[in-house]
Short mmCIF file of C-alpha atoms and ligand atoms in Angstrom, two decimals:
data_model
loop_
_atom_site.label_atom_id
_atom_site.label_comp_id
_atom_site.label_asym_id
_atom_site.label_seq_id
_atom_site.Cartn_x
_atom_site.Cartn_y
_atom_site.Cartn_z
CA UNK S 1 0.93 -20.07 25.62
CA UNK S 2 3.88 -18.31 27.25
CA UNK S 3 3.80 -15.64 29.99
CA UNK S 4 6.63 -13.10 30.07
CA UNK S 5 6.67 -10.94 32.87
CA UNK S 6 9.23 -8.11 32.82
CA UNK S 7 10.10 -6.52 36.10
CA UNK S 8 12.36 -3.92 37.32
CA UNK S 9 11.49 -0.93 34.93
CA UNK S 10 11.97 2.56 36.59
CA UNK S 11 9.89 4.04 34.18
CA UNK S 12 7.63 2.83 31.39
CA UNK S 13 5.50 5.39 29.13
CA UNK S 14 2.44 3.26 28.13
CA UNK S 15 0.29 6.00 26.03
CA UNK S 16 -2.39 4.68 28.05
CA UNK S 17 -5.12 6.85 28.79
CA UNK S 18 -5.78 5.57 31.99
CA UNK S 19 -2.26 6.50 33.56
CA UNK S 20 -1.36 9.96 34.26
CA UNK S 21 1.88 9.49 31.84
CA UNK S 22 4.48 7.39 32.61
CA UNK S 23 4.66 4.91 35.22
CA UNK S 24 7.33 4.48 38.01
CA UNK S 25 8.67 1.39 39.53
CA UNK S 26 6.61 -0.94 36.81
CA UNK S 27 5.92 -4.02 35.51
CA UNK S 28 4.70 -5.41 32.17
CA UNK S 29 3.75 -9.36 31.09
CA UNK S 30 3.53 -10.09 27.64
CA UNK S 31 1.25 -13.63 25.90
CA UNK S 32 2.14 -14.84 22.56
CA UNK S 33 3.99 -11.55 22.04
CA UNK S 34 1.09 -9.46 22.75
CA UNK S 35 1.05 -6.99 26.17
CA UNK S 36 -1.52 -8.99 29.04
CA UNK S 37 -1.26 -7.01 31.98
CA UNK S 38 0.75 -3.14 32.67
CA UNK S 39 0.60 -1.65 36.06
CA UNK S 40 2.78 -0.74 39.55
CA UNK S 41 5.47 -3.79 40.03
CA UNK S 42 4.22 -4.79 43.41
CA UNK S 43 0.96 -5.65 41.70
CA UNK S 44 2.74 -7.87 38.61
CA UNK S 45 1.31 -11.25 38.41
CA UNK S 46 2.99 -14.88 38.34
CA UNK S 47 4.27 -15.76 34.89
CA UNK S 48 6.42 -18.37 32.96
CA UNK S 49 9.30 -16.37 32.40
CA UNK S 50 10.77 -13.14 34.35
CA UNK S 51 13.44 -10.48 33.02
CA UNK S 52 14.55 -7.92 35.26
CA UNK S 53 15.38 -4.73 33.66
CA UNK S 54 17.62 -3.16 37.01
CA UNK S 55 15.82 0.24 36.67
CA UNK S 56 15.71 1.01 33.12
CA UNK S 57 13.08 3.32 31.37
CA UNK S 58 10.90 1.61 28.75
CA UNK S 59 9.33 3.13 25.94
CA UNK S 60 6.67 1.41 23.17
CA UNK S 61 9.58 0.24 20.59
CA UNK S 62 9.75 3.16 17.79
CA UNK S 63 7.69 2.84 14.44
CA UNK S 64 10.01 4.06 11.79
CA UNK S 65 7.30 4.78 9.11
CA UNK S 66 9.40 6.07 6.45
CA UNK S 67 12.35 4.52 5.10
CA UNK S 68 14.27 3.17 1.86
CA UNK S 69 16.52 0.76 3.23
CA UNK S 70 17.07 -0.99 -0.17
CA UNK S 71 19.90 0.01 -2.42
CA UNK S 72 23.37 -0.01 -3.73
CA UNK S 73 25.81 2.18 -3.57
CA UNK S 74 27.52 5.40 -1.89
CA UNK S 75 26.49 8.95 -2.26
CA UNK S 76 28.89 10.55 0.54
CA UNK S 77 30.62 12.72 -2.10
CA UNK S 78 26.92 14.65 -2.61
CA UNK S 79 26.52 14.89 1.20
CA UNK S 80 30.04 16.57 0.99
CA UNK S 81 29.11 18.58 -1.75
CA UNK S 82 26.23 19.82 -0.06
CA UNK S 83 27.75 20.80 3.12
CA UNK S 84 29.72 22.64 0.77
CA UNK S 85 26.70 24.22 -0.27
CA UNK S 86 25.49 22.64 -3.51
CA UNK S 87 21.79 22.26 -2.81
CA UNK S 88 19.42 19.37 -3.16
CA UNK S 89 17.37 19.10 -5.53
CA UNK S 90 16.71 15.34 -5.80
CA UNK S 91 19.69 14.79 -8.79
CA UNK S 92 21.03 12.37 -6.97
CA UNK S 93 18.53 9.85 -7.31
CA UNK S 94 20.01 8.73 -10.32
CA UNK S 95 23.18 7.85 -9.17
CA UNK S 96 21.37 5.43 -6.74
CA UNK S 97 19.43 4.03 -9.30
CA UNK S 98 22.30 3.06 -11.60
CA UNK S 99 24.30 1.08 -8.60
CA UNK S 100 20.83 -0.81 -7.23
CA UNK S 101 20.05 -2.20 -10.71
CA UNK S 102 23.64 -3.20 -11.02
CA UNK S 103 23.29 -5.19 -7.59
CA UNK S 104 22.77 -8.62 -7.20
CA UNK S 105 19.85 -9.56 -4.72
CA UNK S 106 22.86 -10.77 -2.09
CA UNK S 107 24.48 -7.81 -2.12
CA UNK S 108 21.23 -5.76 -1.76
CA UNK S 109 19.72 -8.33 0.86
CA UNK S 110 23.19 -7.88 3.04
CA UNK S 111 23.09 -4.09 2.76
CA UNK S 112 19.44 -3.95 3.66
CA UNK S 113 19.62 -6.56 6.81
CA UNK S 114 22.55 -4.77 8.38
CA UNK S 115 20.40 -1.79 8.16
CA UNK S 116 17.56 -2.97 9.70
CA UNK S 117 19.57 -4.99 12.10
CA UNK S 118 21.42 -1.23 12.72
CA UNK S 119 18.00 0.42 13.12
CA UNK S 120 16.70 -2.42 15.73
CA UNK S 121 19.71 -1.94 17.57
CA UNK S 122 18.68 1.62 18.68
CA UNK S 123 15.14 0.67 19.55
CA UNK S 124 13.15 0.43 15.97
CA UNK S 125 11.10 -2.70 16.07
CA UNK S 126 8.75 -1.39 13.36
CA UNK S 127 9.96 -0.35 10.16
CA UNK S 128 8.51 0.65 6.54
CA UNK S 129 9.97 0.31 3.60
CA UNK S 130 9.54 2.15 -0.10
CA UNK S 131 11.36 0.24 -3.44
CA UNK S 132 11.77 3.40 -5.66
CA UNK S 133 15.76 3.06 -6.78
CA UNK S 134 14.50 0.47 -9.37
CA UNK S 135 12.57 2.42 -11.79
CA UNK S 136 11.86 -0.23 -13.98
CA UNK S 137 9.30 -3.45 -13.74
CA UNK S 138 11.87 -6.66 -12.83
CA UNK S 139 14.42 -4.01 -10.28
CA UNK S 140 11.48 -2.43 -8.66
CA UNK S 141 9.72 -5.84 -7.80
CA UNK S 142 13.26 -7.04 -6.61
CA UNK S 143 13.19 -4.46 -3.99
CA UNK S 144 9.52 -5.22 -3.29
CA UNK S 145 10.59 -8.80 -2.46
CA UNK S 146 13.53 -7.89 -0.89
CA UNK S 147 11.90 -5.44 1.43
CA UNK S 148 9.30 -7.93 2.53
CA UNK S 149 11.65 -10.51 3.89
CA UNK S 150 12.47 -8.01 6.21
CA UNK S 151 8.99 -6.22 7.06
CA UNK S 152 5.05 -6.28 5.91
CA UNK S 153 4.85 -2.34 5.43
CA UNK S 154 6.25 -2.40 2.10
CA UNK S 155 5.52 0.43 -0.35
CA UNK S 156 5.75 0.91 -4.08
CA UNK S 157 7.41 3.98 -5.23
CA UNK S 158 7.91 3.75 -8.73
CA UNK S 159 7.31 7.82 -8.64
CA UNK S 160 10.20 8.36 -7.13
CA UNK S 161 11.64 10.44 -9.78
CA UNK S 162 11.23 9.72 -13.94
CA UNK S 163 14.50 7.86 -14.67
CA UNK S 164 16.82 8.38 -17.91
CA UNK S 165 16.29 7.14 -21.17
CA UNK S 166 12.01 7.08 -20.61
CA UNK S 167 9.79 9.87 -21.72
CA UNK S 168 7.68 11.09 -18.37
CA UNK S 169 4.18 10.55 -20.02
CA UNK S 170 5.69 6.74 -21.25
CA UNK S 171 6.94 6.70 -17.45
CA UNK S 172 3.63 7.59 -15.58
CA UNK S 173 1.83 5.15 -17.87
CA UNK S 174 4.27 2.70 -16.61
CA UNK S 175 4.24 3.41 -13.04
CA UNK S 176 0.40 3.48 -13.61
CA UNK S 177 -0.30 0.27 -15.68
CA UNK S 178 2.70 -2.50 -16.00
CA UNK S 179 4.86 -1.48 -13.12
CA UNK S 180 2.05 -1.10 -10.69
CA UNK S 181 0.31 -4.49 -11.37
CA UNK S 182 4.05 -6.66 -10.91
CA UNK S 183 4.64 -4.55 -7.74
CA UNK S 184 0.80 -4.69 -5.90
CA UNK S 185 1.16 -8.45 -4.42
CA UNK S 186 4.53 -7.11 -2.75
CA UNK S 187 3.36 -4.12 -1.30
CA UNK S 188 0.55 -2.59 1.38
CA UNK S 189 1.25 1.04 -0.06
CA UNK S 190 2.06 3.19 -2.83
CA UNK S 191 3.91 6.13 -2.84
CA UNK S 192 4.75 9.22 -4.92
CA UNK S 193 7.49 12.03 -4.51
CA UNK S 194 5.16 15.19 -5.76
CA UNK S 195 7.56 18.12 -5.82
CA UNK S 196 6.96 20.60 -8.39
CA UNK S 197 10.13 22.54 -7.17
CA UNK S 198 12.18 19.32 -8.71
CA UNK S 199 12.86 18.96 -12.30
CA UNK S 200 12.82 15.01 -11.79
CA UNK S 201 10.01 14.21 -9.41
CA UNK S 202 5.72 14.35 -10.29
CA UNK S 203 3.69 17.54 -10.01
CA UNK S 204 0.36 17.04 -8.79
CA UNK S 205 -1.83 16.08 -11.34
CA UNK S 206 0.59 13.20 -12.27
CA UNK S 207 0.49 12.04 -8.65
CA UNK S 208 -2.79 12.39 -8.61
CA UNK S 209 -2.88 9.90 -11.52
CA UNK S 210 -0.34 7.75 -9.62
CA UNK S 211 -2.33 7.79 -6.50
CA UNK S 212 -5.76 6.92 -8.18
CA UNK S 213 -4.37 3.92 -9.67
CA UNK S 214 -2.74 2.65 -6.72
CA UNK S 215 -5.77 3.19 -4.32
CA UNK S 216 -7.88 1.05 -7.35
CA UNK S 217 -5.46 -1.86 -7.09
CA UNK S 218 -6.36 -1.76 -3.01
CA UNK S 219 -2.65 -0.26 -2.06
CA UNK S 220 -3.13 2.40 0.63
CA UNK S 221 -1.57 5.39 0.08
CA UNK S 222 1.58 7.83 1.12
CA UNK S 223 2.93 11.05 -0.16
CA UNK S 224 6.32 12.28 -0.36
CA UNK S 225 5.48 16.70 -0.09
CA UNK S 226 6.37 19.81 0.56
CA UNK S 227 9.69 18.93 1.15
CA UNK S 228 11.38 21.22 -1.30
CA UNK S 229 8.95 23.73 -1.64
CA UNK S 230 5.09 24.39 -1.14
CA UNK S 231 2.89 22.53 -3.73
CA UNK S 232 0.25 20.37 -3.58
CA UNK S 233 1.41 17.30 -2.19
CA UNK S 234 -0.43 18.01 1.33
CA UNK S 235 -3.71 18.86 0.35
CA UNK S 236 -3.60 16.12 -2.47
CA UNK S 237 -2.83 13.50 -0.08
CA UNK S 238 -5.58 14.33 2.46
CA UNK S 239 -7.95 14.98 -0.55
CA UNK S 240 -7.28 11.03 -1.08
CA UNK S 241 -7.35 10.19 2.03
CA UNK S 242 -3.55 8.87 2.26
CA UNK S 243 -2.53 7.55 5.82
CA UNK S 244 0.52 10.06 5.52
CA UNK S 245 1.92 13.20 4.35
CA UNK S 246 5.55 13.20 4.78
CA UNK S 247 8.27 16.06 4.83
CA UNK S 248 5.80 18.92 5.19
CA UNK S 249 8.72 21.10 5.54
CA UNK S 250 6.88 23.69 3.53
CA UNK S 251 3.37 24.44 4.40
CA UNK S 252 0.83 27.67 3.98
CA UNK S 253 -1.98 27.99 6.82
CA UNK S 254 -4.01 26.13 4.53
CA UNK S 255 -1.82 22.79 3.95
CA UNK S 256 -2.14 23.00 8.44
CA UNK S 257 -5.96 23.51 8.09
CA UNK S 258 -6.26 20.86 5.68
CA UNK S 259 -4.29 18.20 7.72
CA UNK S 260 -5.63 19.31 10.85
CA UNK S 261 -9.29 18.64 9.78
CA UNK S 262 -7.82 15.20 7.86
CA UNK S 263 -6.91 11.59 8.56
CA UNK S 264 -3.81 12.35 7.15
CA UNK S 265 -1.30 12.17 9.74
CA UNK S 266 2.10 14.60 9.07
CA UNK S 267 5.21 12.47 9.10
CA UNK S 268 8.19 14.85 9.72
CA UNK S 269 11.89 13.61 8.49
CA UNK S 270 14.51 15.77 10.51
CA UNK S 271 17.28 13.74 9.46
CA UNK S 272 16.38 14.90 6.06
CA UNK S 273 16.62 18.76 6.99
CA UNK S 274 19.84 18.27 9.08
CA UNK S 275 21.48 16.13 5.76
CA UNK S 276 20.89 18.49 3.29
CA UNK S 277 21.51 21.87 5.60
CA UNK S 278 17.36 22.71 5.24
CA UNK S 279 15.12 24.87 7.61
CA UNK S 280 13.23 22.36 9.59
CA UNK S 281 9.75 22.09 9.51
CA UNK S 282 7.54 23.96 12.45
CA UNK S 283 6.42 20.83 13.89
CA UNK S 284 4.59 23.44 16.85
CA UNK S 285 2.31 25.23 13.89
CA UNK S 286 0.59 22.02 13.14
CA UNK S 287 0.70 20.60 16.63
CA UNK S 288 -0.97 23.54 18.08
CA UNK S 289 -3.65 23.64 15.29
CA UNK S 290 -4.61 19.68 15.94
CA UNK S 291 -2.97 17.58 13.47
CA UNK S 292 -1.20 14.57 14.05
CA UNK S 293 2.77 14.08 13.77
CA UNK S 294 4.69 11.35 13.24
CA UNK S 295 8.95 11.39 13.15
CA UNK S 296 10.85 9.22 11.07
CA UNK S 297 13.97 8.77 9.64
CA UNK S 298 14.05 8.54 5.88
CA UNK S 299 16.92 6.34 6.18
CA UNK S 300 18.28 6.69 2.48
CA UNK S 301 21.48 7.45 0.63
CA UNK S 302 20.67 10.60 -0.35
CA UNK S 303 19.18 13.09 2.21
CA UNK S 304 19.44 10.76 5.71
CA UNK S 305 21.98 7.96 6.22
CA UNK S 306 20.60 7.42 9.54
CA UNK S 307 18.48 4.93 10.90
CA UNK S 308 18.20 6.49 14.18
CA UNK S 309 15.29 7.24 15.53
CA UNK S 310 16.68 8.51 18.79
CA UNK S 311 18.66 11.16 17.01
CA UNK S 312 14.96 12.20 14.85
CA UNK S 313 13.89 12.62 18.58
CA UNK S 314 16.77 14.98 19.15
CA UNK S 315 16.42 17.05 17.05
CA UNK S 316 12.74 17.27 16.96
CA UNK S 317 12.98 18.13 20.64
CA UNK S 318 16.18 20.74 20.03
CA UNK S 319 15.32 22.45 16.69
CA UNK S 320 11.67 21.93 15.83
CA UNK S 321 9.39 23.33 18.85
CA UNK S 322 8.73 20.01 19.99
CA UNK S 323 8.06 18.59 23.48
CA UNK S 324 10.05 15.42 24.94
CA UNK S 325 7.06 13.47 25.94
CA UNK S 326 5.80 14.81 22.42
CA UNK S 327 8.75 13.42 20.34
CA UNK S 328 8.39 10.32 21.98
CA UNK S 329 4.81 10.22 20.88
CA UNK S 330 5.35 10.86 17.54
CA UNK S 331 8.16 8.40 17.03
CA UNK S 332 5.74 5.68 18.12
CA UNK S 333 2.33 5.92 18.46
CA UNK S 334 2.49 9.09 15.55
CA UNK S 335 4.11 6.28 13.19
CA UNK S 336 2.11 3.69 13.79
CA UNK S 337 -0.92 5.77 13.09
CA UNK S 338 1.02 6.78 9.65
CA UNK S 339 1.08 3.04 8.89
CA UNK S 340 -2.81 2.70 10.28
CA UNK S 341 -1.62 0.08 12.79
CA UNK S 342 -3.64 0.11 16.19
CA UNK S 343 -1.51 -2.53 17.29
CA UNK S 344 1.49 -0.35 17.30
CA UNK S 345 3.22 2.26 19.10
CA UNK S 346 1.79 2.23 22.86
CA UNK S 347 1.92 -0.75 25.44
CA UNK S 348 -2.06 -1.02 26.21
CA UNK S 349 -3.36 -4.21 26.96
CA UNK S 350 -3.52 -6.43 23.45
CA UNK S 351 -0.78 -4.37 21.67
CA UNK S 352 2.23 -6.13 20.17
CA UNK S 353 4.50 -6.52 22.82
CA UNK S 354 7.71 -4.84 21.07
CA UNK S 355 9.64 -2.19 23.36
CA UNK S 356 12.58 0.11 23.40
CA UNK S 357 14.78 -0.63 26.27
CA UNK S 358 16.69 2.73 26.91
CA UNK S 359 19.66 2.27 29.26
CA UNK S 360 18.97 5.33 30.88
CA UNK S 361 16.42 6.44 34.06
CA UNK S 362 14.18 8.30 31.73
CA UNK S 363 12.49 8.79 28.13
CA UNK S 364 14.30 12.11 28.41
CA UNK S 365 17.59 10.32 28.05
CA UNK S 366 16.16 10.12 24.33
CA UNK S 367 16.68 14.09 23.90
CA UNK S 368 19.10 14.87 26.64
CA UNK S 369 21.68 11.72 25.32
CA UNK S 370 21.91 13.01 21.79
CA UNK S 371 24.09 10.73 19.86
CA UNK S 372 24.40 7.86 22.71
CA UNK S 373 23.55 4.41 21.77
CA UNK S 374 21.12 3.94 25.10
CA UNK S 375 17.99 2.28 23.15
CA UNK S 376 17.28 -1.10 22.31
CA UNK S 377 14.34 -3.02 20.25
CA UNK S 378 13.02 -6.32 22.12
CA UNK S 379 10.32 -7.95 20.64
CA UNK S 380 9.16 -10.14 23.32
O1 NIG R 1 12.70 11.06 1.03
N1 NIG R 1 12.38 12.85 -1.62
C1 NIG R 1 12.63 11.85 -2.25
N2 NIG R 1 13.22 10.74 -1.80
C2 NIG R 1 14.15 10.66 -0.74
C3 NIG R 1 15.49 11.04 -1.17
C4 NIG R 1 16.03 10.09 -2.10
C5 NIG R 1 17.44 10.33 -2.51
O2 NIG R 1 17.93 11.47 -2.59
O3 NIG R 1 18.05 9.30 -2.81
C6 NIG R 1 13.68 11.47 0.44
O4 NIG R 1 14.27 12.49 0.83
FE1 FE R 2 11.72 9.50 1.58
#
């Protein structure tokens, strides 16, 4: 047993409802990697070890619950394209595809640890992460494996879009029979992209049939919805009781009533809305009507190259109606409750003792620093 007490933080937001928000002047020690004791530095304990942090604010390290960190390839010319004012319409998929089933598992391993190693480096220390550019049984297990070297939220997207060459009911009985039983034992989730608006993703009785199957093989579930255009990805996924609706870029009063009375917490992705030149979603609708936001990156080759969570903050805080302390919020604790992790996301006694250093006085620095490296990830 080793006792690791860090000293010297000038402010440290908990999400511990018995301080008043953050604390000044304050001191943490972390057991075994899990937080022992929070409170005022001139009340810290003895411990083993002792880091001095000279001031800087600490926040619970940020849970990036949506990602898809594994692929091949380069789709900067689409980006381009669609500054230019091509829209999205998930095309582009393909083009992924094609490169990450040409890749060996090196080259996809070295692409996918500098990007986690990229997203820890700016304060990430949990991340999730969907397969979904394999498409077929052997590439989409690859990425399965591949993902889980790196992290245990792993989820199986085989409905990312239907790929060439397959006939969509053939597909879905895939994704729903072979496809799904090689890719359970490497994943905690299952996913589906239901966008009626795109000729290449699943409308909603398809990922209805997607979702069913998954939940029987125990895989919890996630929703890719509402990203391109209403539909019923929202009310589907809190009708199944999936741990996350995310995109919810377009929503009708009753998508807001439905995930305000749900478990389904709504995982917003402005990276995605920023990529592809999008309205954003109104982040203060379902905030003031009660339902619970997470922000995450969708770090992908497509819509978000970013793994920043700092900048998701950013422009939650500058372009979606949302609060700093409430960005902050939804970056950690909001994505560990998208991942169902109570162990996550705040720094109350027994959680995992993972932080985001910011070198900066204040969490603000996280919305008023747009674009500055200041965060961290320590796992202590
Ligand atoms: O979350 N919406 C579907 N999937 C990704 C985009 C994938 C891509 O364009 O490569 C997303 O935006
Ligand atoms: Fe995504």
């Amino acid at each position: 047993m080793t006792s690791h007490l860090v000293t010297g933080i000038g402010e440290l937001v908990t999400h511990d409802p018995r301080f008043d928000g953050p604390l000044l002047d304050a001191a943490l020690v972390a057991v075994d990697g899990r937080i022992a004791w929070v409170g005022p530095a001139a009340e810290a304990p003895a411990a083993d070890r002792r880091t001095d942090l000279s001031g800087a604010a600490v926040v619970p390290g940020f849970v990036d619950s949506h990602t898809h960190l594994v692929f091949a390839g380069d789709r900067a010319a689409e980006f381009e394209s669609r500054m230019a004012g091509t829209p999205y319409t998930g095309g582009g998929i393909a083009t992924t595809v094609a490169a990450t089933r040409a890749a060996t598992d090196d080259e996809l391993r070295t692409r996918l640890r500098s990007l986690a190693d990229e997203a820890r480096a700016q304060g990430t220390t949990t991340i999730e992460i969907k397969s979904g550019y394999g498409l077929d049984v052997d590439t989409e297990v690859r990425l399965l494996r591949l993902a889980r070297e790196v992290t245990d939220e792993t989820t199986f997207l085989g409905a990312h879009v239907v790929p060439a060459g397959i006939d969509r009911d053939d597909y879905l009985a895939l994704v729903t029979g072979e496809m799904l039983t090689a890719c359970a034992p490497h994943a905690r989730w299952a996913d589906v992209f239901c966008e009626p608006a795109s000729p290449v993703a699943f409308d909603g009785d398809e990922a209805r049939a997607v979702l069913v199957a998954a939940r029987a093989v125990g895989l919890g579930l996630r929703v890719h919805g509402n990203q391109l255009g209403p539909g019923p990805g929202v009310q589907l996924a809190v009708e199944l009781g999936a741990a996350s609706v995310d995109h919810c870029t377009c929503l009708t009063d009753a998508d807001v009533a439905a995930l305000a009375d749900g478990d389904t917490v709504a995982t917003l992705l402005p990276g995605v809305e920023f990529s592809t030149r999008s309205p954003y979603p109104d982040a203060r609708r379902l905030l003031d009507a009660g339902a619970e936001v997470a922000l995450a990156s969708d770090c992908n080759p497509g819509t978000c190259f970013s793994t920043s969570m700092p900048l998701m903050i950013a422009l939650a805080v500058r372009e979606m109606g949302m609060t700093i302390a409430e960005a902050v919020r939804a970056a950690t604790l909001g994505g560990a409750h998208a991942l169902r992790r109570d162990d996550l996301g705040h720094l109350r006694v027994g959680a995992r003792a993972h932080l985001a250093v910011l070198d900066a006085p204040s969490h603000r620095h996280l919305a008023y620093r747009p674009g500055v490296p200041i965060a961290r990830g320590v796992s202590l």
